[in-house]
Coordinates of C-alpha atoms in Angstrom, one line a residue:
Chain A
X1 CA 84.1 158.5 48.5
X2 CA 82.2 161.7 47.9
X3 CA 78.5 161.6 48.0
X4 CA 78.4 163.5 44.7
X5 CA 80.1 160.6 42.9
X6 CA 78.3 159.9 39.7
X7 CA 78.8 156.2 40.5
X8 CA 76.8 156.1 43.8
X9 CA 73.0 156.0 43.5
X10 CA 70.8 156.0 40.4
X11 CA 72.5 156.5 37.1
X12 CA 69.7 157.0 34.5
X13 CA 70.3 155.9 30.9
X14 CA 68.1 157.7 28.4
X15 CA 67.9 156.9 24.8
X16 CA 69.4 159.2 22.2
X17 CA 66.8 160.5 19.8
X18 CA 68.0 160.1 16.2
X19 CA 66.5 159.8 12.8
X20 CA 66.7 156.8 10.5
X21 CA 70.1 158.0 9.2
X22 CA 71.6 158.3 12.6
X23 CA 71.4 162.1 12.9
X24 CA 70.9 163.0 16.6
X25 CA 67.9 165.2 17.4
X26 CA 69.6 167.4 20.0
X27 CA 66.4 169.3 20.9
X28 CA 64.6 166.1 21.6
X29 CA 67.5 164.8 23.6
X30 CA 67.3 167.9 25.8
X31 CA 63.6 167.3 26.3
X32 CA 64.4 163.8 27.6
X33 CA 67.1 165.1 30.0
X34 CA 64.9 167.7 31.6
X35 CA 62.8 165.3 33.7
X36 CA 65.9 163.5 34.8
X37 CA 67.4 166.7 36.1
X38 CA 64.0 167.6 37.7
X39 CA 63.8 164.3 39.4
X40 CA 67.4 164.6 40.7
X41 CA 68.9 161.4 39.5
X42 CA 72.5 160.8 40.6
X43 CA 73.9 160.9 37.1
X44 CA 72.9 160.7 33.5
X45 CA 74.4 157.9 31.5
X46 CA 74.6 159.5 28.1
X47 CA 75.3 157.3 25.1
X48 CA 74.9 154.0 26.9
X49 CA 73.7 150.9 25.1
X50 CA 70.1 152.2 25.1
X51 CA 71.6 155.5 24.0
X52 CA 72.8 153.7 20.8
X53 CA 76.4 154.7 21.1
X54 CA 77.5 151.7 19.1
X55 CA 75.4 152.9 16.2
X56 CA 76.3 156.5 16.0
X57 CA 79.3 158.1 14.2
X58 CA 81.9 159.9 16.3
X59 CA 80.6 163.2 15.0
X60 CA 77.0 162.5 16.1
X61 CA 78.2 161.3 19.5
X62 CA 80.0 164.6 20.0
X63 CA 76.9 166.6 19.0
X64 CA 74.9 164.6 21.6
X65 CA 77.5 165.3 24.3
X66 CA 77.7 169.0 23.5
X67 CA 73.9 169.4 23.5
X68 CA 73.5 167.4 26.8
X69 CA 76.1 169.5 28.6
X70 CA 74.5 172.7 27.4
X71 CA 71.0 171.8 28.5
X72 CA 71.9 170.0 31.8
X73 CA 74.0 173.0 32.8
X74 CA 75.8 171.1 35.6
X75 CA 72.6 170.2 37.5
X76 CA 73.5 166.4 37.2
X77 CA 76.8 164.8 36.3
X78 CA 76.9 163.4 32.8
X79 CA 78.7 160.1 32.3
X80 CA 79.4 159.6 28.6
X81 CA 79.8 156.2 26.8
X82 CA 83.0 156.2 24.7
X83 CA 83.2 152.6 23.6
X84 CA 84.6 151.9 20.2
X85 CA 86.2 148.9 18.4
X86 CA 89.4 150.7 17.8
X87 CA 91.5 152.1 20.7
X88 CA 92.3 155.3 18.9
X89 CA 88.6 155.9 18.2
X90 CA 87.8 155.4 21.9
X91 CA 90.5 157.8 22.8
X92 CA 89.1 160.4 20.3
X93 CA 85.7 160.0 21.8
X94 CA 87.1 160.4 25.4
X95 CA 89.0 163.6 24.4
X96 CA 85.9 164.9 22.7
X97 CA 83.7 164.2 25.7
X98 CA 86.1 165.9 28.1
X99 CA 86.5 168.9 25.8
X100 CA 82.7 169.2 25.6
X101 CA 82.3 169.2 29.4
X102 CA 81.4 165.6 30.3
X103 CA 81.9 164.7 34.0
X104 CA 82.9 161.1 33.6
X105 CA 83.3 158.3 31.1
X106 CA 81.8 154.9 30.6
X107 CA 83.9 152.4 28.6
X108 CA 82.9 149.0 27.3
X109 CA 85.5 146.6 25.8
X110 CA 83.6 146.4 22.5
X111 CA 85.1 143.7 20.4
X112 CA 85.0 142.0 17.0
X113 CA 88.0 139.7 17.3
X114 CA 87.6 138.4 20.9
X115 CA 90.0 140.3 23.2
X116 CA 92.5 138.9 25.6
X117 CA 92.5 140.2 29.2
X118 CA 95.8 142.1 28.5
X119 CA 94.3 143.7 25.3
X120 CA 91.3 145.0 27.3
X121 CA 93.7 146.3 30.0
X122 CA 95.8 148.2 27.6
X123 CA 92.7 149.5 25.9
X124 CA 91.4 151.0 29.2
X125 CA 94.8 152.3 30.1
X126 CA 95.1 154.1 26.7
X127 CA 91.7 155.7 27.1
X128 CA 92.4 157.0 30.6
X129 CA 95.7 158.5 29.3
X130 CA 93.8 160.3 26.5
X131 CA 91.3 162.0 28.9
X132 CA 91.8 161.8 32.7
X133 CA 88.1 161.9 33.6
X134 CA 86.7 159.5 36.2
X135 CA 85.9 156.3 34.4
X136 CA 83.4 153.5 34.9
X137 CA 84.2 150.1 33.4
X138 CA 81.2 149.0 31.4
X139 CA 81.0 145.2 32.0
X140 CA 78.3 144.1 29.6
X141 CA 79.1 140.6 28.2
X142 CA 75.6 140.5 26.5
X143 CA 76.8 143.1 24.0
X144 CA 80.6 143.0 24.1
X145 CA 81.0 139.2 24.7
X146 CA 84.0 140.0 26.8
X147 CA 84.4 138.5 30.2
X148 CA 86.4 140.4 32.8
X149 CA 88.4 138.2 35.2
X150 CA 88.5 139.4 38.8
X151 CA 92.2 139.8 38.4
X152 CA 91.7 142.2 35.5
X153 CA 89.2 144.3 37.5
X154 CA 91.8 144.4 40.2
X155 CA 94.5 145.6 37.8
X156 CA 92.2 148.2 36.2
X157 CA 91.2 149.5 39.6
X158 CA 94.9 150.4 40.2
X159 CA 94.6 153.0 37.3
X160 CA 93.8 156.2 39.1
X161 CA 91.0 157.4 36.8
X162 CA 89.1 154.2 37.0
X163 CA 86.6 154.5 39.8
X164 CA 83.7 152.3 39.2
X165 CA 82.3 149.2 37.4
X166 CA 78.9 148.6 36.0
X167 CA 78.3 144.9 36.4
X168 CA 75.8 142.6 34.8
X169 CA 73.6 140.7 37.2
X170 CA 75.5 137.5 38.3
X171 CA 74.3 134.3 36.6
X172 CA 73.8 132.7 40.0
X173 CA 71.9 135.7 41.4
X174 CA 74.3 136.1 44.3
X175 CA 75.0 139.8 44.2
X176 CA 76.0 139.8 47.9
X177 CA 78.7 137.2 47.3
X178 CA 80.0 138.9 44.2
X179 CA 80.2 142.2 46.0
X180 CA 82.2 140.7 48.9
X181 CA 84.6 139.0 46.4
X182 CA 85.1 142.2 44.4
X183 CA 85.5 144.4 47.4
X184 CA 88.3 142.2 48.6
X185 CA 90.2 143.0 45.4
X186 CA 89.3 146.5 44.4
X187 CA 88.1 149.8 45.7
X188 CA 85.8 150.4 42.7
X189 CA 82.3 151.6 43.2
X190 CA 80.2 148.6 42.2
X191 CA 76.9 149.1 40.5
X192 CA 74.6 146.8 38.5
X193 CA 72.6 147.0 35.3
X194 CA 69.8 144.7 34.1
X195 CA 66.9 146.6 35.4
X196 CA 64.9 143.7 36.8
X197 CA 67.7 143.0 39.3
X198 CA 68.3 146.6 40.4
X199 CA 66.2 146.5 43.5
X200 CA 67.8 143.3 44.9
X201 CA 71.3 144.5 43.9
X202 CA 70.9 147.7 45.9
X203 CA 69.3 145.8 48.8
X204 CA 72.4 143.6 48.7
X205 CA 74.7 146.6 49.1
X206 CA 75.5 147.7 45.5
X207 CA 76.7 151.2 45.2
X208 CA 74.6 152.1 42.1
X209 CA 71.9 151.1 39.8
X210 CA 72.7 151.8 36.1
X211 CA 69.1 151.9 34.9
X212 CA 67.3 152.0 31.6
X213 CA 64.0 152.7 33.4
X214 CA 65.8 155.5 35.2
X215 CA 65.9 157.3 31.9
X216 CA 62.2 156.7 31.3
X217 CA 60.5 156.9 34.6
X218 CA 63.1 158.7 36.8
X219 CA 60.9 159.5 39.8
X220 CA 59.8 155.9 40.2
X221 CA 63.4 154.6 39.7
X222 CA 64.7 157.2 42.1
X223 CA 62.1 156.3 44.8
X224 CA 63.1 152.6 44.4
X225 CA 66.8 153.5 44.6
X226 CA 66.4 155.6 47.7
X227 CA 64.2 153.0 49.5
X228 CA 66.6 150.2 48.6
X229 CA 69.8 152.1 49.6
X230 CA 68.1 153.0 52.9
X231 CA 67.4 149.3 53.5
X232 CA 63.6 149.7 53.2
X233 CA 62.9 146.3 51.8
X234 CA 59.2 146.6 51.8
X235 CA 59.1 149.8 49.8
X236 CA 61.8 148.8 47.4
X237 CA 60.1 145.5 46.7
X238 CA 56.7 147.2 46.4
X239 CA 58.0 149.6 43.7
X240 CA 59.9 146.7 42.0
X241 CA 56.6 144.8 41.9
X242 CA 54.9 147.7 40.2
X243 CA 57.6 147.6 37.6
X244 CA 57.5 143.8 37.2
X245 CA 55.3 143.9 34.0
X246 CA 57.8 146.2 32.4
X247 CA 60.7 143.9 33.4
X248 CA 58.9 141.1 31.6
X249 CA 58.7 143.2 28.4
X250 CA 62.5 144.0 28.8
X251 CA 63.3 140.3 29.1
X252 CA 61.1 139.3 26.2
X253 CA 62.0 142.0 23.6
X254 CA 65.2 143.5 24.9
X255 CA 65.0 146.8 26.8
X256 CA 66.1 148.9 23.9
X257 CA 63.2 147.8 21.7
X258 CA 60.8 148.4 24.5
X259 CA 62.1 151.9 25.3
X260 CA 62.0 152.9 21.6
X261 CA 58.4 151.7 21.4
X262 CA 57.6 154.1 24.2
X263 CA 59.2 157.1 22.7
X264 CA 56.3 158.3 20.7
X265 CA 53.8 157.5 23.3
X266 CA 55.4 158.3 26.6
X267 CA 58.3 160.6 26.0
X268 CA 58.3 164.1 24.6
X269 CA 60.4 163.0 21.5
X270 CA 60.4 161.0 18.4
X271 CA 63.1 158.6 17.5
X272 CA 64.0 155.7 15.3
X273 CA 65.8 152.5 16.3
X274 CA 69.0 152.2 14.2
X275 CA 68.4 149.5 11.6
X276 CA 69.0 146.5 11.6
X277 CA 67.1 146.8 14.9
X278 CA 63.4 146.8 14.1
X279 CA 60.4 148.3 15.9
X280 CA 58.1 145.8 17.6
X281 CA 55.2 144.5 15.7
X282 CA 51.8 146.2 16.4
X283 CA 50.5 143.5 18.8
X284 CA 53.8 143.5 20.8
X285 CA 53.8 147.3 20.8
X286 CA 50.3 147.3 22.3
X287 CA 51.3 144.9 25.0
X288 CA 54.2 147.2 25.9
X289 CA 52.0 150.3 26.0
X290 CA 49.4 148.5 28.1
X291 CA 51.8 147.5 30.9
X292 CA 53.5 150.9 30.8
X293 CA 50.4 153.1 31.0
X294 CA 49.8 152.7 34.7
X295 CA 53.5 153.3 35.4
X296 CA 53.6 156.5 33.4
X297 CA 50.5 157.7 35.1
X298 CA 52.1 157.1 38.5
X299 CA 55.3 158.8 37.3
X300 CA 53.4 161.9 36.1
X301 CA 51.4 162.2 39.3
X302 CA 54.5 161.5 41.5
X303 CA 52.1 159.4 43.6
X304 CA 54.8 157.5 45.2
Chain B
X1 CA 76.3 126.4 -10.9
X2 CA 79.2 127.8 -12.9
X3 CA 82.6 126.4 -12.2
X4 CA 83.9 130.1 -12.1
X5 CA 81.7 130.8 -9.1
X6 CA 83.8 132.6 -6.4
X7 CA 82.1 130.3 -3.9
X8 CA 83.3 126.9 -5.1
X9 CA 86.9 126.0 -4.3
X10 CA 89.6 127.9 -2.3
X11 CA 88.6 131.4 -1.2
X12 CA 91.8 133.0 0.1
X13 CA 91.5 135.7 2.9
X14 CA 94.6 137.9 3.0
X15 CA 95.2 140.5 5.7
X16 CA 94.8 144.2 4.8
X17 CA 98.1 146.0 5.5
X18 CA 97.5 149.2 7.5
X19 CA 99.3 151.5 9.8
X20 CA 98.6 152.0 13.5
X21 CA 96.0 154.7 12.6
X22 CA 94.1 152.4 10.3
X23 CA 95.4 153.8 7.0
X24 CA 95.5 151.1 4.4
X25 CA 98.8 150.6 2.6
X26 CA 97.5 149.9 -0.9
X27 CA 100.8 149.1 -2.4
X28 CA 101.5 146.5 0.3
X29 CA 98.0 145.1 -0.3
X30 CA 98.8 144.6 -3.9
X31 CA 102.0 142.8 -3.1
X32 CA 100.0 140.3 -1.0
X33 CA 97.4 139.8 -3.7
X34 CA 100.0 139.0 -6.5
X35 CA 100.9 135.5 -5.2
X36 CA 97.2 134.7 -4.8
X37 CA 96.6 135.5 -8.4
X38 CA 99.7 133.6 -9.5
X39 CA 98.7 130.5 -7.5
X40 CA 95.2 130.7 -9.1
X41 CA 93.0 130.7 -6.0
X42 CA 89.3 130.5 -6.7
X43 CA 88.6 133.9 -5.2
X44 CA 90.1 136.5 -3.0
X45 CA 88.2 137.3 0.2
X46 CA 89.1 140.9 0.7
X47 CA 88.3 142.6 3.9
X48 CA 87.3 139.5 5.8
X49 CA 87.9 139.2 9.6
X50 CA 91.6 138.7 9.1
X51 CA 91.4 141.6 6.6
X52 CA 90.3 143.7 9.6
X53 CA 87.1 145.1 7.9
X54 CA 85.5 145.7 11.3
X55 CA 88.4 148.0 12.3
X56 CA 88.6 150.2 9.2
X57 CA 86.6 153.2 8.3
X58 CA 84.3 153.1 5.2
X59 CA 86.8 155.4 3.4
X60 CA 89.7 153.1 4.0
X61 CA 87.7 150.1 3.0
X62 CA 86.8 151.7 -0.3
X63 CA 90.5 152.5 -0.9
X64 CA 91.3 148.9 -0.3
X65 CA 88.7 147.6 -2.8
X66 CA 89.8 150.1 -5.5
X67 CA 93.4 149.2 -5.1
X68 CA 92.7 145.4 -5.1
X69 CA 90.5 145.7 -8.2
X70 CA 93.2 147.7 -10.0
X71 CA 96.0 145.3 -9.2
X72 CA 94.1 142.0 -9.6
X73 CA 92.8 143.1 -13.0
X74 CA 90.1 140.4 -13.3
X75 CA 92.5 137.5 -12.9
X76 CA 90.6 136.2 -9.8
X77 CA 87.1 137.2 -8.6
X78 CA 87.2 139.5 -5.5
X79 CA 84.7 138.9 -2.7
X80 CA 84.4 142.0 -0.5
X81 CA 83.4 142.0 3.2
X82 CA 80.7 144.7 3.7
X83 CA 79.6 144.0 7.3
X84 CA 78.7 147.0 9.5
X85 CA 76.7 147.5 12.6
X86 CA 74.2 149.8 10.8
X87 CA 72.2 148.6 7.8
X88 CA 72.7 151.9 6.0
X89 CA 76.5 151.7 6.4
X90 CA 76.5 148.1 5.1
X91 CA 74.5 149.3 2.1
X92 CA 76.9 152.1 1.5
X93 CA 79.8 149.7 1.6
X94 CA 78.0 147.3 -0.8
X95 CA 77.4 150.2 -3.3
X96 CA 81.0 151.3 -3.0
X97 CA 82.3 147.8 -3.5
X98 CA 80.1 147.4 -6.6
X99 CA 81.1 150.7 -8.0
X100 CA 84.7 149.9 -7.5
X101 CA 84.5 146.7 -9.4
X102 CA 84.1 144.0 -6.8
X103 CA 82.7 140.7 -8.1
X104 CA 80.8 139.6 -5.0
X105 CA 80.0 140.5 -1.4
X106 CA 80.4 138.8 1.9
X107 CA 78.1 140.0 4.7
X108 CA 78.3 139.2 8.4
X109 CA 75.4 140.1 10.7
X110 CA 77.6 142.2 12.9
X111 CA 75.8 143.1 16.1
X112 CA 75.9 145.1 19.3
X113 CA 72.4 144.6 20.6
X114 CA 71.8 141.0 19.8
X115 CA 69.7 140.7 16.6
X116 CA 66.5 138.7 16.1
X117 CA 66.3 136.3 13.1
X118 CA 63.9 138.8 11.4
X119 CA 66.3 141.7 11.9
X120 CA 69.1 139.8 10.3
X121 CA 66.8 138.8 7.4
X122 CA 65.8 142.4 6.7
X123 CA 69.5 143.5 7.0
X124 CA 70.6 141.1 4.3
X125 CA 67.6 141.9 2.1
X126 CA 68.4 145.7 2.4
X127 CA 72.0 145.1 1.4
X128 CA 71.1 143.0 -1.6
X129 CA 68.8 145.7 -2.8
X130 CA 71.5 148.3 -2.5
X131 CA 73.9 146.4 -4.7
X132 CA 72.8 143.3 -6.6
X133 CA 76.1 141.5 -6.6
X134 CA 76.3 137.8 -5.7
X135 CA 76.4 137.6 -1.9
X136 CA 77.8 135.1 0.5
X137 CA 76.3 134.9 4.0
X138 CA 79.2 135.2 6.5
X139 CA 78.1 133.0 9.4
X140 CA 80.7 133.6 12.1
X141 CA 79.2 133.4 15.5
X142 CA 82.7 133.7 17.1
X143 CA 82.8 137.4 16.1
X144 CA 79.2 138.3 15.4
X145 CA 77.6 136.3 18.2
X146 CA 74.6 135.8 15.9
X147 CA 73.3 132.3 15.3
X148 CA 71.5 131.6 12.1
X149 CA 68.6 129.2 12.3
X150 CA 68.2 126.8 9.4
X151 CA 64.9 128.5 8.7
X152 CA 66.6 131.8 8.3
X153 CA 69.2 130.4 5.9
X154 CA 66.4 128.9 3.9
X155 CA 64.6 132.3 3.8
X156 CA 67.8 134.1 2.8
X157 CA 68.5 131.6 0.1
X158 CA 65.3 132.7 -1.6
X159 CA 66.8 136.1 -2.2
X160 CA 68.2 135.9 -5.7
X161 CA 71.5 137.6 -5.0
X162 CA 72.3 135.4 -2.1
X163 CA 74.3 132.4 -3.4
X164 CA 76.5 131.1 -0.7
X165 CA 77.1 130.7 3.0
X166 CA 80.4 130.6 4.8
X167 CA 79.8 128.3 7.8
X168 CA 81.8 127.9 11.0
X169 CA 82.9 124.3 11.7
X170 CA 80.0 122.5 13.4
X171 CA 80.4 122.0 17.2
X172 CA 79.8 118.2 16.8
X173 CA 82.3 118.0 13.9
X174 CA 79.6 116.5 11.6
X175 CA 80.1 118.5 8.4
X176 CA 78.5 115.7 6.3
X177 CA 75.3 115.7 8.4
X178 CA 75.1 119.5 8.4
X179 CA 75.6 119.6 4.6
X180 CA 72.8 117.1 4.1
X181 CA 70.5 119.1 6.3
X182 CA 71.3 122.4 4.7
X183 CA 71.1 121.1 1.2
X184 CA 67.6 119.8 1.9
X185 CA 66.6 123.4 2.6
X186 CA 68.6 125.7 0.4
X187 CA 70.5 125.7 -2.9
X188 CA 73.3 127.9 -1.4
X189 CA 76.9 127.0 -2.1
X190 CA 78.1 125.8 1.3
X191 CA 81.7 126.5 2.4
X192 CA 83.5 126.4 5.7
X193 CA 86.0 128.5 7.6
X194 CA 88.1 127.6 10.6
X195 CA 91.3 126.6 8.8
X196 CA 92.0 123.4 10.8
X197 CA 88.8 121.9 9.6
X198 CA 89.1 122.8 6.0
X199 CA 90.5 119.5 4.7
X200 CA 87.8 117.4 6.4
X201 CA 85.0 119.8 5.4
X202 CA 86.1 119.5 1.7
X203 CA 86.5 115.8 2.0
X204 CA 82.9 115.7 3.4
X205 CA 81.6 117.5 0.3
X206 CA 81.7 121.2 1.2
X207 CA 81.7 123.5 -1.9
X208 CA 84.4 125.9 -0.6
X209 CA 87.1 126.5 1.9
X210 CA 87.2 130.1 3.2
X211 CA 90.8 130.1 4.3
X212 CA 93.1 132.3 6.2
X213 CA 96.1 130.2 5.2
X214 CA 95.0 130.5 1.7
X215 CA 95.9 134.2 1.9
X216 CA 99.3 133.3 3.4
X217 CA 100.4 130.1 1.7
X218 CA 98.2 130.0 -1.4
X219 CA 99.9 127.2 -3.2
X220 CA 99.8 124.8 -0.3
X221 CA 96.2 125.7 0.5
X222 CA 95.3 125.2 -3.2
X223 CA 97.0 121.9 -3.4
X224 CA 95.1 120.8 -0.3
X225 CA 91.8 122.1 -1.7
X226 CA 92.3 120.3 -5.1
X227 CA 93.2 117.0 -3.5
X228 CA 90.3 117.1 -1.1
X229 CA 87.8 118.1 -3.8
X230 CA 89.0 115.3 -6.0
X231 CA 88.5 112.9 -3.1
X232 CA 92.2 112.2 -2.6
X233 CA 92.1 111.6 1.1
X234 CA 95.7 110.6 1.5
X235 CA 97.1 113.7 -0.2
X236 CA 94.6 116.1 1.5
X237 CA 95.4 114.6 4.9
X238 CA 99.2 114.6 4.2
X239 CA 99.1 118.4 3.5
X240 CA 96.7 119.0 6.4
X241 CA 99.2 117.2 8.6
X242 CA 102.0 119.5 7.4
X243 CA 99.9 122.5 8.4
X244 CA 98.9 121.0 11.8
X245 CA 101.6 123.0 13.8
X246 CA 100.2 126.2 12.3
X247 CA 96.6 125.2 13.2
X248 CA 97.8 124.8 16.8
X249 CA 99.0 128.3 16.7
X250 CA 95.7 129.6 15.2
X251 CA 93.8 127.9 18.0
X252 CA 96.1 129.1 20.7
X253 CA 96.4 132.8 19.7
X254 CA 93.6 133.4 17.2
X255 CA 94.5 133.2 13.5
X256 CA 94.6 137.0 13.1
X257 CA 97.4 137.4 15.7
X258 CA 99.4 134.6 14.0
X259 CA 99.0 136.1 10.5
X260 CA 100.0 139.6 11.7
X261 CA 103.0 138.0 13.3
X262 CA 104.1 136.6 10.0
X263 CA 103.7 139.8 8.0
X264 CA 107.1 141.2 8.6
X265 CA 108.9 137.9 8.3
X266 CA 107.1 135.9 5.6
X267 CA 105.0 138.4 3.6
X268 CA 106.3 141.2 1.4
X269 CA 104.6 143.8 3.5
X270 CA 104.5 145.5 6.9
X271 CA 101.3 145.9 8.9
X272 CA 100.0 146.7 12.3
X273 CA 97.2 144.9 14.1
X274 CA 94.5 147.4 15.0
X275 CA 94.6 148.2 18.7
X276 CA 93.2 147.0 21.1
X277 CA 94.5 143.8 19.4
X278 CA 98.2 143.4 20.5
X279 CA 101.1 141.7 18.8
X280 CA 102.2 138.4 20.3
X281 CA 104.9 138.5 22.9
X282 CA 108.5 137.7 21.7
X283 CA 108.5 134.1 22.9
X284 CA 105.1 133.4 21.3
X285 CA 106.2 135.2 18.1
X286 CA 109.2 132.9 17.9
X287 CA 107.1 129.8 18.3
X288 CA 104.9 131.0 15.4
X289 CA 107.9 131.7 13.2
X290 CA 109.5 128.3 14.0
X291 CA 106.4 126.3 13.0
X292 CA 105.9 128.4 9.9
X293 CA 109.4 128.4 8.5
X294 CA 109.3 124.9 6.9
X295 CA 105.8 125.7 5.5
X296 CA 107.0 128.9 3.8
X297 CA 110.0 127.1 2.5
X298 CA 107.7 124.5 0.9
X299 CA 105.5 127.2 -0.4
X300 CA 108.4 129.1 -2.0
X301 CA 109.8 126.0 -3.7
X302 CA 106.3 124.8 -4.7
X303 CA 107.6 121.3 -3.7
X304 CA 104.2 119.9 -3.5

């Protein structure tokens, strides 16, 4: 596959700055995207889970895509999350993203009534028909509660527009075994999310790291990605070790609450978590800031 | 508590007829509500899970509530599902339901990012402040993936508007033990959903049966409810036995897919499942129709 694939390397997932009513602050969004372009991440994962796609109206999601396309100006491919409970809504979102100039789509099988494998298949097929952009399957059982069978991934990979899958870290930790099994069945680019497992996933041969910290500390995340993809275990693990205190916070509070804690302090933007999600308590917030401070200092100085 | 509580007895959950684009057919909805009023169910659970609340826009949900209030004309209390991913949306839905004349609210902690106990508490509190109607907690981990701790149920029961909880069947089957534990902590009316466990839950002392079949075969469901609440085990179990083939279909296909299969054949309405949910395949559909036919005959003849 082409080396400019948005699905090979570091895909950085920024938050989407919005006020308490879910109105996206498009200027603040652009201020968050600028350092990602400067660092040269492989792609921007706009409106991912951290980008609160599930909590924004279709109108606000379109405003975010238009603003991002306008400020990124083609420097980095933009992958847009188009997940929705209804198939027709997901199709609308996909059409809107394409019309606004998105480069690729990310689609999670969001569910209320648990979906069958066939229902998920037809949902993906319908969205690819609505907008024929390259599409990454967003496999995130922690939020969608849907489990893809390997047979379903194989069927989906036969749809031409479907090029990649964003996998959760395997429960048994065996990324290498999972990659071997999946590559026997599909030609999808296979990347991983769950930031604390990114380094090992890449060292095990994954094609991409779908990374929350990539949207926050892009230079650090990119250095880790490059080291791991070049097989430099020592450097990848050194950087992963520096990030370990942040991973602990991600696991304890959920990465979305940690990232939104950092907005006011680390990022050039203000933003509110969509209620019912609540900001961390003051003592928790201070712990997050304490572990992040040395990392942001490193990032700013590019002392890597 | 008053015997006219919507949370004591049979709460019948009809589907919400809608077209493939999610436009509610308000006339068909009224045709479904008429037999529920005639049978004298305790309350109507409008826009529950089977009533596809999660798949309808706020505008369509308001249209459904207005139509239901208009055609029910106070004969039976209407409990309206107001669950939404965003707290402000759930508040809007609650205000709309109250303004339209709903009698009570049903609120599920719908989630994308998994919620903390405190986040769920604040979500419920905010909705009760928006519209002070009596509220039933919708505890449905199969769709929301949220688990209420008993401490959270206790805290929620201290909010004046919160009067009831709709529980899933306990994993260990011990409704009696669960009721004893919950009644030691709260004064909520405690009802159960999961139709196949309704008879035993009522025989074990539950206050209500939140029932999908109550929206489909209200006379049969009401006869079962009355027998069980009067302690008539033989009659309750006899009726439950008649319904057993339908419970098997509910378990195999999910009750929502079964009920939507029956719309065209049994109910005086047409309706589409919201995609990505798919209709059953023809052979599955026939099995559902076959087991339902004797039940609908019974229901029509009121031979109970």
